[in-house]
Amino acid sequence: MVADFLPNLISILILVSVVLAIVGAVRRVKLWRQGQPSTIHWAGLLAIPRRYLVDLHHVVSSDKYISNTHVATAGGFVLTIISVVLIYLLGISGSILNYALLTSSALMFVGAVFVLLRRRNPPANLSRGPWSRLPFSLLIFSSSFFVLTLPATGKLPADTGGWMLAIMLLVGIAWGVGEMFLGMTWGGPMKHAFAGALHLGLHRRQERFGGGRSTGLKSLNLQKDKLGVEKADDFKWNQLLSFDACVECGRCEKACPAFAAGQPLNPKKLIQDMVVGMAGGSDANFAGSPYPGVDVGTQPASTYKGGEIIPIIDVLVPAKTVWSCTTCRACVQECPMMIEHVDAIVDMRRFETLEKGQTPGKGAEVLENLKTTDNPNGYAPESRMNWAADQNLAVFGEHVQQADVLLWIGDAAFDMRNQRTLRAMVSLLRAANIDFAVLGDKECDSGDSARRLGDEATFQRLAKTNITTMQQYQFKHIVTADPHAFHCLKNEYQDFGGHYDVYHHTGFFADLVKTEKIKLDNKKELSLTYHDPCYLGRYNGEYDAPRYLLEAMGIQIKEMERSKTKARCCGGGGGAPVTDIPGTQRIPDMRMDDAKSTSAEIIAVGCPQCSLMLEGVVEPRPDVKDIAELMLDALSVQDSPLEISLVETHP
Amino acid sequence: MLKDISKTTSKNIKMSVLISVGEHPLSARPRRAEQDARALELGLKLAPESLKILYAGSTGDSAATEVLKEYMGMGIDQLEVLDVPPKTDVTLPLLEKLQQDCPDVVLTGIRAENGESSGMLPYLLSEQLNMAMVPAITDILCIDKTTGFAEVLQALPRGQRRKVKVNLPFIASVDMAAAAPRQSAYGSAMRGHLKIDPVTRTMHDAEQEQWQISPAQARPKRLKIVKAKTAADRFKAATAKVQGGSGKVIYDNKESAEAILKLLKDEKVL
């Protein structure tokens, strides 16, 4: 009696929930379709399994515990669903299928136990609320199907437990199926499985999968009626989809330098606020860490119930939240769902700057200076080469029309500390007999800070001006000591017709050392640590060249705990020093503490911005030296020092 | 001192702001003129609804148009351009326009950042329009149309301010000490509208034809002899009110001309 009744009821239950889940899915897709059009990468849908198993898992597996747990739980869940659909909806039966269901639900149960264990004392980065309910739902779902299947496999006699067990199973399955099927498309924690899978397939940056990299900001059409993102529906539809993919694991929160410094930014909450902006609800339901210093549910839209789409800034999200970001990309690197936080932040900054004219702090002044003098501090454009008055540099258009290398100076030209790096670089290039020239006063700021402050118009003007200038001369490579300029020239000028072979000076010098054009004294015994610049490391994947150079000098690098992909930002990116949003501590101080804990006496850097931020930390602290400066100290002078000084160039 | 301006200011104040194309002192690139932008900021604060913004100059110059757009980026939908050909005096067309509009308040900068830069325009206009002229203001405290008076705050050296009562209508030039202009937003700059008025009567500036224009030379600085012996003295010197006393008021034309001549000779200018 019970044995017949139960499967029928379960079939109906599952049928109803599948139908409801489909209804929910359609509603969710409609929410995403509120967004702006963007290329649909249909082929990506076929790559979802591979992207999940390879790309996503590559990120997740940095935490072995949760990656194994997730394999068991998700793998068990998928197999369980397939078996359940086959058995209860399509009516296929057979002992193989029953055993498959038994095994998969057991696997899922084991996984769910580990999920529960991790949530006994959850770390602050994990969300509570519905997410604390999830392990129980997983346990109930898997155990109910396990017990349900036992009689069918003959392990237990049919009718075991009688009505009592039948009702318990029914309740369990109703709960489990409710959480797992309905929650997937109606906005429960399981939403991440549905939206996440589609997001992996339809990701806005398809190049990121299969070991590729895509870090340049997307350019903005300045002719549009609205520039940047004011409301959730101003995002591209696939960005809206990506927000829904968030699992609230809080890895971004752990990695975010602004959050750690007590500035009012939490990347996880930001993404959840975007979901509220798109789907309605209230940020008061958010069950994770708030923006530091901003209580959850205090924004004017904290009781937002959906319906009309509302402006994001100062209604849903405080303006200072989006201006706290240093665009260091640590959150994007850590995100297992490959969500692009920085894109979203810059999109909102674009609206603030281009439409509202509300760049905070010194932002407006810097942008005005870039407009009138092509450098952020408003120095006279014809003073750009003053630093090199004694260097006899060949200038394109004045002394030469072509050279092997275009040496990109950047705004370090105006800064006395970074002029030391530039001088060291010039000496090294001369020691290696490199044919190089500079653009001189015709060089403009690369536009990096303008773009990240949201001023796309100024960025595009600077980019186009620089491209037009460079078009007039012949050179094979560009070399620069500034990773920000390096990133812009290499990745962001392409949209405007600038395709160059760009080197960061560490990469270029590493080649010169390998080919023995520069010989370094390898007996340096320095107690040294290396700080990875975000725009060299996470943005461009260059972790090896600087380390190769330091090791070529005989230095054993004392690596910081946060290094390479996990390196902490110096606080100098994305215009953050300009907007200067207050926190409880300063990001460079935290980074200096990282360096101090290695007991190194020198912190080697490869970025003018990093050297300024880190040198701004009060002493006593390790000395800050650019790799070019260290190399110059270690330059082997055995082949006659005279020869080096005699390499006379122009004019 | 700081009152809520909305409570003390009559409704329907007609205000015009005169703007010009500035020039960056280092790069010589055209830009929003700093004082004019402050005048506009003050206008936007006081009468955002009824504000009229006037530019007198050639519309053929694309760099000038870019700068006008930058002014519109401060949140202005429309800007009126009196299309005055180059090398033509702008006073006459502006005069006619202001006579038509009859504003209660006209705001300008103290002087242009390029060209003649004589700072005479507001004085010429005030003379012709028979309006009072208040130089170097930082703020307007209240405008009362019923009594016909306004209170403005005038900038004096060393950060001092003076409250001045002035009859309506009046012209005021805005000092650098006024509130900094808001950021120019690219979006509204691009979408703003230039309303171009053709100018019927112009005055060709024959004098200007003869001029040769060269960059201004920095004036030699007078050597400053520090007399202060202690920090307290230096502090006093930096903050103390300048005491007048040595000056005298001369009414006779001849006598005053002689005094000026004597000063110039003393200073070895002549």
PDB file of N, CA, C and O in Angstrom, chain A residues 372-428:
ATOM      1  N   THR A 372      43.811  69.603 -19.303  1.00  0.00           N
ATOM      2  CA  THR A 372      44.498  70.817 -19.732  1.00  0.00           C
ATOM      3  C   THR A 372      46.010  70.651 -19.867  1.00  0.00           C
ATOM      4  O   THR A 372      46.652  71.430 -20.562  1.00  0.00           O
ATOM      5  N   THR A 373      46.590  69.651 -19.173  1.00  0.00           N
ATOM      6  CA  THR A 373      48.055  69.534 -19.249  1.00  0.00           C
ATOM      7  C   THR A 373      48.538  68.123 -19.588  1.00  0.00           C
ATOM      8  O   THR A 373      49.747  67.894 -19.659  1.00  0.00           O
ATOM      9  N   ASP A 374      47.629  67.169 -19.756  1.00  0.00           N
ATOM     10  CA  ASP A 374      47.976  65.788 -20.089  1.00  0.00           C
ATOM     11  C   ASP A 374      48.777  65.085 -19.001  1.00  0.00           C
ATOM     12  O   ASP A 374      49.380  64.043 -19.252  1.00  0.00           O
ATOM     13  N   ASN A 375      48.829  65.665 -17.805  1.00  0.00           N
ATOM     14  CA  ASN A 375      49.406  64.920 -16.692  1.00  0.00           C
ATOM     15  C   ASN A 375      48.574  65.209 -15.452  1.00  0.00           C
ATOM     16  O   ASN A 375      47.976  66.282 -15.332  1.00  0.00           O
ATOM     17  N   PRO A 376      48.521  64.242 -14.524  1.00  0.00           N
ATOM     18  CA  PRO A 376      47.526  64.358 -13.446  1.00  0.00           C
ATOM     19  C   PRO A 376      47.791  65.478 -12.450  1.00  0.00           C
ATOM     20  O   PRO A 376      46.893  65.879 -11.731  1.00  0.00           O
ATOM     21  N   ASN A 377      49.024  65.986 -12.384  1.00  0.00           N
ATOM     22  CA  ASN A 377      49.297  66.989 -11.368  1.00  0.00           C
ATOM     23  C   ASN A 377      49.380  68.400 -11.919  1.00  0.00           C
ATOM     24  O   ASN A 377      49.758  69.324 -11.195  1.00  0.00           O
ATOM     25  N   GLY A 378      49.057  68.565 -13.197  1.00  0.00           N
ATOM     26  CA  GLY A 378      48.982  69.908 -13.755  1.00  0.00           C
ATOM     27  C   GLY A 378      50.326  70.578 -13.974  1.00  0.00           C
ATOM     28  O   GLY A 378      50.433  71.802 -13.925  1.00  0.00           O
ATOM     29  N   TYR A 379      51.386  69.794 -14.195  1.00  0.00           N
ATOM     30  CA  TYR A 379      52.677  70.401 -14.514  1.00  0.00           C
ATOM     31  C   TYR A 379      52.670  70.879 -15.963  1.00  0.00           C
ATOM     32  O   TYR A 379      51.896  70.390 -16.786  1.00  0.00           O
ATOM     33  N   ALA A 380      53.573  71.801 -16.254  1.00  0.00           N
ATOM     34  CA  ALA A 380      53.663  72.299 -17.633  1.00  0.00           C
ATOM     35  C   ALA A 380      54.050  71.147 -18.555  1.00  0.00           C
ATOM     36  O   ALA A 380      55.002  70.420 -18.257  1.00  0.00           O
ATOM     37  N   PRO A 381      53.302  70.962 -19.649  1.00  0.00           N
ATOM     38  CA  PRO A 381      53.612  69.834 -20.536  1.00  0.00           C
ATOM     39  C   PRO A 381      55.050  69.875 -21.060  1.00  0.00           C
ATOM     40  O   PRO A 381      55.658  68.838 -21.267  1.00  0.00           O
ATOM     41  N   GLU A 382      55.598  71.084 -21.213  1.00  0.00           N
ATOM     42  CA  GLU A 382      56.965  71.143 -21.771  1.00  0.00           C
ATOM     43  C   GLU A 382      58.039  70.897 -20.708  1.00  0.00           C
ATOM     44  O   GLU A 382      59.218  70.979 -20.999  1.00  0.00           O
ATOM     45  N   SER A 383      57.581  70.589 -19.466  1.00  0.00           N
ATOM     46  CA  SER A 383      58.577  70.263 -18.446  1.00  0.00           C
ATOM     47  C   SER A 383      58.710  68.757 -18.259  1.00  0.00           C
ATOM     48  O   SER A 383      59.392  68.299 -17.361  1.00  0.00           O
ATOM     49  N   ARG A 384      58.059  67.997 -19.142  1.00  0.00           N
ATOM     50  CA  ARG A 384      58.040  66.545 -18.994  1.00  0.00           C
ATOM     51  C   ARG A 384      59.439  65.933 -19.083  1.00  0.00           C
ATOM     52  O   ARG A 384      59.720  64.909 -18.474  1.00  0.00           O
ATOM     53  N   MET A 385      60.330  66.576 -19.853  1.00  0.00           N
ATOM     54  CA  MET A 385      61.655  65.986 -20.036  1.00  0.00           C
ATOM     55  C   MET A 385      62.708  66.606 -19.122  1.00  0.00           C
ATOM     56  O   MET A 385      63.890  66.310 -19.252  1.00  0.00           O
ATOM     57  N   ASN A 386      62.267  67.463 -18.194  1.00  0.00           N
ATOM     58  CA  ASN A 386      63.244  68.130 -17.327  1.00  0.00           C
ATOM     59  C   ASN A 386      64.096  67.140 -16.537  1.00  0.00           C
ATOM     60  O   ASN A 386      65.262  67.390 -16.274  1.00  0.00           O
ATOM     61  N   TRP A 387      63.487  66.017 -16.166  1.00  0.00           N
ATOM     62  CA  TRP A 387      64.224  65.032 -15.362  1.00  0.00           C
ATOM     63  C   TRP A 387      65.448  64.516 -16.120  1.00  0.00           C
ATOM     64  O   TRP A 387      66.423  64.098 -15.516  1.00  0.00           O
ATOM     65  N   ALA A 388      65.391  64.556 -17.465  1.00  0.00           N
ATOM     66  CA  ALA A 388      66.430  63.935 -18.270  1.00  0.00           C
ATOM     67  C   ALA A 388      67.361  64.973 -18.879  1.00  0.00           C
ATOM     68  O   ALA A 388      68.021  64.706 -19.877  1.00  0.00           O
ATOM     69  N   ALA A 389      67.417  66.163 -18.247  1.00  0.00           N
ATOM     70  CA  ALA A 389      68.234  67.230 -18.811  1.00  0.00           C
ATOM     71  C   ALA A 389      69.686  66.786 -18.994  1.00  0.00           C
ATOM     72  O   ALA A 389      70.356  67.213 -19.927  1.00  0.00           O
ATOM     73  N   ASP A 390      70.161  65.902 -18.111  1.00  0.00           N
ATOM     74  CA  ASP A 390      71.559  65.473 -18.186  1.00  0.00           C
ATOM     75  C   ASP A 390      71.717  64.102 -18.822  1.00  0.00           C
ATOM     76  O   ASP A 390      72.771  63.501 -18.733  1.00  0.00           O
ATOM     77  N   GLN A 391      70.677  63.589 -19.445  1.00  0.00           N
ATOM     78  CA  GLN A 391      70.731  62.204 -19.916  1.00  0.00           C
ATOM     79  C   GLN A 391      70.997  62.053 -21.403  1.00  0.00           C
ATOM     80  O   GLN A 391      71.227  60.957 -21.882  1.00  0.00           O
ATOM     81  N   ASN A 392      70.949  63.136 -22.140  1.00  0.00           N
ATOM     82  CA  ASN A 392      71.170  63.075 -23.595  1.00  0.00           C
ATOM     83  C   ASN A 392      70.322  61.993 -24.268  1.00  0.00           C
ATOM     84  O   ASN A 392      70.832  61.156 -25.009  1.00  0.00           O
ATOM     85  N   LEU A 393      69.040  61.984 -23.976  1.00  0.00           N
ATOM     86  CA  LEU A 393      68.179  60.951 -24.554  1.00  0.00           C
ATOM     87  C   LEU A 393      67.828  61.294 -25.996  1.00  0.00           C
ATOM     88  O   LEU A 393      67.655  62.462 -26.335  1.00  0.00           O
ATOM     89  N   ALA A 394      67.753  60.261 -26.816  1.00  0.00           N
ATOM     90  CA  ALA A 394      67.274  60.463 -28.185  1.00  0.00           C
ATOM     91  C   ALA A 394      65.761  60.636 -28.138  1.00  0.00           C
ATOM     92  O   ALA A 394      65.067  59.841 -27.512  1.00  0.00           O
ATOM     93  N   VAL A 395      65.280  61.694 -28.760  1.00  0.00           N
ATOM     94  CA  VAL A 395      63.842  61.964 -28.756  1.00  0.00           C
ATOM     95  C   VAL A 395      63.300  61.733 -30.158  1.00  0.00           C
ATOM     96  O   VAL A 395      63.852  62.239 -31.141  1.00  0.00           O
ATOM     97  N   PHE A 396      62.246  60.961 -30.247  1.00  0.00           N
ATOM     98  CA  PHE A 396      61.582  60.732 -31.535  1.00  0.00           C
ATOM     99  C   PHE A 396      61.134  62.066 -32.120  1.00  0.00           C
ATOM    100  O   PHE A 396      60.567  62.902 -31.410  1.00  0.00           O
ATOM    101  N   GLY A 397      61.374  62.240 -33.408  1.00  0.00           N
ATOM    102  CA  GLY A 397      60.918  63.456 -34.065  1.00  0.00           C
ATOM    103  C   GLY A 397      61.917  64.590 -33.958  1.00  0.00           C
ATOM    104  O   GLY A 397      61.900  65.504 -34.777  1.00  0.00           O
ATOM    105  N   GLU A 398      62.796  64.549 -32.932  1.00  0.00           N
ATOM    106  CA  GLU A 398      63.804  65.598 -32.814  1.00  0.00           C
ATOM    107  C   GLU A 398      65.163  65.074 -33.270  1.00  0.00           C
ATOM    108  O   GLU A 398      65.860  65.718 -34.051  1.00  0.00           O
ATOM    109  N   HIS A 399      65.534  63.893 -32.759  1.00  0.00           N
ATOM    110  CA  HIS A 399      66.840  63.337 -33.116  1.00  0.00           C
ATOM    111  C   HIS A 399      66.720  62.125 -34.028  1.00  0.00           C
ATOM    112  O   HIS A 399      67.582  61.881 -34.849  1.00  0.00           O
ATOM    113  N   VAL A 400      65.702  61.350 -33.826  1.00  0.00           N
ATOM    114  CA  VAL A 400      65.570  60.104 -34.602  1.00  0.00           C
ATOM    115  C   VAL A 400      64.129  59.937 -35.083  1.00  0.00           C
ATOM    116  O   VAL A 400      63.206  60.558 -34.536  1.00  0.00           O
ATOM    117  N   GLN A 401      63.954  59.112 -36.103  1.00  0.00           N
ATOM    118  CA  GLN A 401      62.614  58.736 -36.553  1.00  0.00           C
ATOM    119  C   GLN A 401      62.328  57.287 -36.202  1.00  0.00           C
ATOM    120  O   GLN A 401      61.199  56.864 -36.183  1.00  0.00           O
ATOM    121  N   GLN A 402      63.396  56.531 -35.970  1.00  0.00           N
ATOM    122  CA  GLN A 402      63.182  55.138 -35.612  1.00  0.00           C
ATOM    123  C   GLN A 402      64.213  54.651 -34.613  1.00  0.00           C
ATOM    124  O   GLN A 402      65.313  55.195 -34.530  1.00  0.00           O
ATOM    125  N   ALA A 403      63.794  53.662 -33.854  1.00  0.00           N
ATOM    126  CA  ALA A 403      64.677  53.053 -32.857  1.00  0.00           C
ATOM    127  C   ALA A 403      64.120  51.676 -32.570  1.00  0.00           C
ATOM    128  O   ALA A 403      62.975  51.373 -32.927  1.00  0.00           O
ATOM    129  N   ASP A 404      64.936  50.817 -31.961  1.00  0.00           N
ATOM    130  CA  ASP A 404      64.417  49.479 -31.636  1.00  0.00           C
ATOM    131  C   ASP A 404      63.358  49.572 -30.544  1.00  0.00           C
ATOM    132  O   ASP A 404      62.339  48.906 -30.583  1.00  0.00           O
ATOM    133  N   VAL A 405      63.637  50.414 -29.572  1.00  0.00           N
ATOM    134  CA  VAL A 405      62.783  50.465 -28.388  1.00  0.00           C
ATOM    135  C   VAL A 405      62.268  51.878 -28.164  1.00  0.00           C
ATOM    136  O   VAL A 405      63.038  52.840 -28.232  1.00  0.00           O
ATOM    137  N   LEU A 406      60.969  51.960 -27.929  1.00  0.00           N
ATOM    138  CA  LEU A 406      60.406  53.216 -27.459  1.00  0.00           C
ATOM    139  C   LEU A 406      60.340  53.113 -25.937  1.00  0.00           C
ATOM    140  O   LEU A 406      59.666  52.245 -25.411  1.00  0.00           O
ATOM    141  N   LEU A 407      61.063  53.967 -25.255  1.00  0.00           N
ATOM    142  CA  LEU A 407      61.038  53.942 -23.796  1.00  0.00           C
ATOM    143  C   LEU A 407      59.905  54.853 -23.331  1.00  0.00           C
ATOM    144  O   LEU A 407      59.944  56.062 -23.547  1.00  0.00           O
ATOM    145  N   TRP A 408      58.875  54.228 -22.737  1.00  0.00           N
ATOM    146  CA  TRP A 408      57.719  54.992 -22.256  1.00  0.00           C
ATOM    147  C   TRP A 408      58.018  55.478 -20.846  1.00  0.00           C
ATOM    148  O   TRP A 408      58.270  54.671 -19.959  1.00  0.00           O
ATOM    149  N   ILE A 409      58.007  56.782 -20.654  1.00  0.00           N
ATOM    150  CA  ILE A 409      58.445  57.346 -19.377  1.00  0.00           C
ATOM    151  C   ILE A 409      57.298  57.344 -18.366  1.00  0.00           C
ATOM    152  O   ILE A 409      57.473  56.968 -17.219  1.00  0.00           O
ATOM    153  N   GLY A 410      56.142  57.791 -18.795  1.00  0.00           N
ATOM    154  CA  GLY A 410      55.008  57.861 -17.867  1.00  0.00           C
ATOM    155  C   GLY A 410      55.119  59.048 -16.936  1.00  0.00           C
ATOM    156  O   GLY A 410      56.038  59.869 -17.046  1.00  0.00           O
ATOM    157  N   ASP A 411      54.182  59.130 -15.990  1.00  0.00           N
ATOM    158  CA  ASP A 411      54.150  60.296 -15.110  1.00  0.00           C
ATOM    159  C   ASP A 411      55.233  60.255 -14.046  1.00  0.00           C
ATOM    160  O   ASP A 411      55.380  61.198 -13.262  1.00  0.00           O
ATOM    161  N   ALA A 412      56.024  59.167 -14.016  1.00  0.00           N
ATOM    162  CA  ALA A 412      57.190  59.117 -13.133  1.00  0.00           C
ATOM    163  C   ALA A 412      58.135  60.267 -13.464  1.00  0.00           C
ATOM    164  O   ALA A 412      58.927  60.689 -12.634  1.00  0.00           O
ATOM    165  N   ALA A 413      58.032  60.790 -14.689  1.00  0.00           N
ATOM    166  CA  ALA A 413      58.892  61.890 -15.106  1.00  0.00           C
ATOM    167  C   ALA A 413      58.784  63.091 -14.171  1.00  0.00           C
ATOM    168  O   ALA A 413      59.741  63.842 -14.008  1.00  0.00           O
ATOM    169  N   PHE A 414      57.624  63.274 -13.562  1.00  0.00           N
ATOM    170  CA  PHE A 414      57.411  64.466 -12.735  1.00  0.00           C
ATOM    171  C   PHE A 414      57.685  64.203 -11.260  1.00  0.00           C
ATOM    172  O   PHE A 414      57.481  65.076 -10.431  1.00  0.00           O
ATOM    173  N   ASP A 415      58.074  62.983 -10.941  1.00  0.00           N
ATOM    174  CA  ASP A 415      58.188  62.638  -9.537  1.00  0.00           C
ATOM    175  C   ASP A 415      59.638  62.314  -9.191  1.00  0.00           C
ATOM    176  O   ASP A 415      60.247  61.434  -9.792  1.00  0.00           O
ATOM    177  N   MET A 416      60.193  63.006  -8.205  1.00  0.00           N
ATOM    178  CA  MET A 416      61.624  62.885  -7.954  1.00  0.00           C
ATOM    179  C   MET A 416      62.030  61.489  -7.500  1.00  0.00           C
ATOM    180  O   MET A 416      63.100  61.011  -7.855  1.00  0.00           O
ATOM    181  N   ARG A 417      61.163  60.809  -6.753  1.00  0.00           N
ATOM    182  CA  ARG A 417      61.533  59.475  -6.326  1.00  0.00           C
ATOM    183  C   ARG A 417      61.616  58.531  -7.529  1.00  0.00           C
ATOM    184  O   ARG A 417      62.551  57.760  -7.683  1.00  0.00           O
ATOM    185  N   ASN A 418      60.629  58.627  -8.389  1.00  0.00           N
ATOM    186  CA  ASN A 418      60.595  57.685  -9.503  1.00  0.00           C
ATOM    187  C   ASN A 418      61.554  58.066 -10.631  1.00  0.00           C
ATOM    188  O   ASN A 418      61.850  57.248 -11.492  1.00  0.00           O
ATOM    189  N   GLN A 419      62.038  59.295 -10.604  1.00  0.00           N
ATOM    190  CA  GLN A 419      63.080  59.662 -11.565  1.00  0.00           C
ATOM    191  C   GLN A 419      64.338  58.821 -11.331  1.00  0.00           C
ATOM    192  O   GLN A 419      65.077  58.533 -12.274  1.00  0.00           O
ATOM    193  N   ARG A 420      64.569  58.406 -10.081  1.00  0.00           N
ATOM    194  CA  ARG A 420      65.726  57.539  -9.797  1.00  0.00           C
ATOM    195  C   ARG A 420      65.596  56.226 -10.565  1.00  0.00           C
ATOM    196  O   ARG A 420      66.556  55.723 -11.125  1.00  0.00           O
ATOM    197  N   THR A 421      64.360  55.679 -10.586  1.00  0.00           N
ATOM    198  CA  THR A 421      64.125  54.444 -11.342  1.00  0.00           C
ATOM    199  C   THR A 421      64.384  54.674 -12.825  1.00  0.00           C
ATOM    200  O   THR A 421      65.006  53.858 -13.497  1.00  0.00           O
ATOM    201  N   LEU A 422      63.892  55.813 -13.322  1.00  0.00           N
ATOM    202  CA  LEU A 422      64.060  56.101 -14.748  1.00  0.00           C
ATOM    203  C   LEU A 422      65.541  56.205 -15.108  1.00  0.00           C
ATOM    204  O   LEU A 422      65.987  55.669 -16.121  1.00  0.00           O
ATOM    205  N   ARG A 423      66.307  56.879 -14.257  1.00  0.00           N
ATOM    206  CA  ARG A 423      67.740  57.013 -14.516  1.00  0.00           C
ATOM    207  C   ARG A 423      68.409  55.653 -14.521  1.00  0.00           C
ATOM    208  O   ARG A 423      69.246  55.359 -15.393  1.00  0.00           O
ATOM    209  N   ALA A 424      68.038  54.816 -13.559  1.00  0.00           N
ATOM    210  CA  ALA A 424      68.621  53.475 -13.504  1.00  0.00           C
ATOM    211  C   ALA A 424      68.294  52.714 -14.780  1.00  0.00           C
ATOM    212  O   ALA A 424      69.135  52.033 -15.368  1.00  0.00           O
ATOM    213  N   MET A 425      67.052  52.881 -15.252  1.00  0.00           N
ATOM    214  CA  MET A 425      66.627  52.158 -16.439  1.00  0.00           C
ATOM    215  C   MET A 425      67.425  52.612 -17.656  1.00  0.00           C
ATOM    216  O   MET A 425      67.853  51.798 -18.472  1.00  0.00           O
ATOM    217  N   VAL A 426      67.634  53.918 -17.766  1.00  0.00           N
ATOM    218  CA  VAL A 426      68.393  54.455 -18.887  1.00  0.00           C
ATOM    219  C   VAL A 426      69.829  53.898 -18.853  1.00  0.00           C
ATOM    220  O   VAL A 426      70.354  53.439 -19.870  1.00  0.00           O
ATOM    221  N   SER A 427      70.446  53.888 -17.669  1.00  0.00           N
ATOM    222  CA  SER A 427      71.809  53.365 -17.556  1.00  0.00           C
ATOM    223  C   SER A 427      71.865  51.904 -17.973  1.00  0.00           C
ATOM    224  O   SER A 427      72.802  51.476 -18.655  1.00  0.00           O
ATOM    225  N   LEU A 428      70.862  51.120 -17.568  1.00  0.00           N
ATOM    226  CA  LEU A 428      70.854  49.699 -17.911  1.00  0.00           C
ATOM    227  C   LEU A 428      70.697  49.499 -19.417  1.00  0.00           C
ATOM    228  O   LEU A 428      71.376  48.671 -20.010  1.00  0.00           O
TER     229      LEU A 428
END
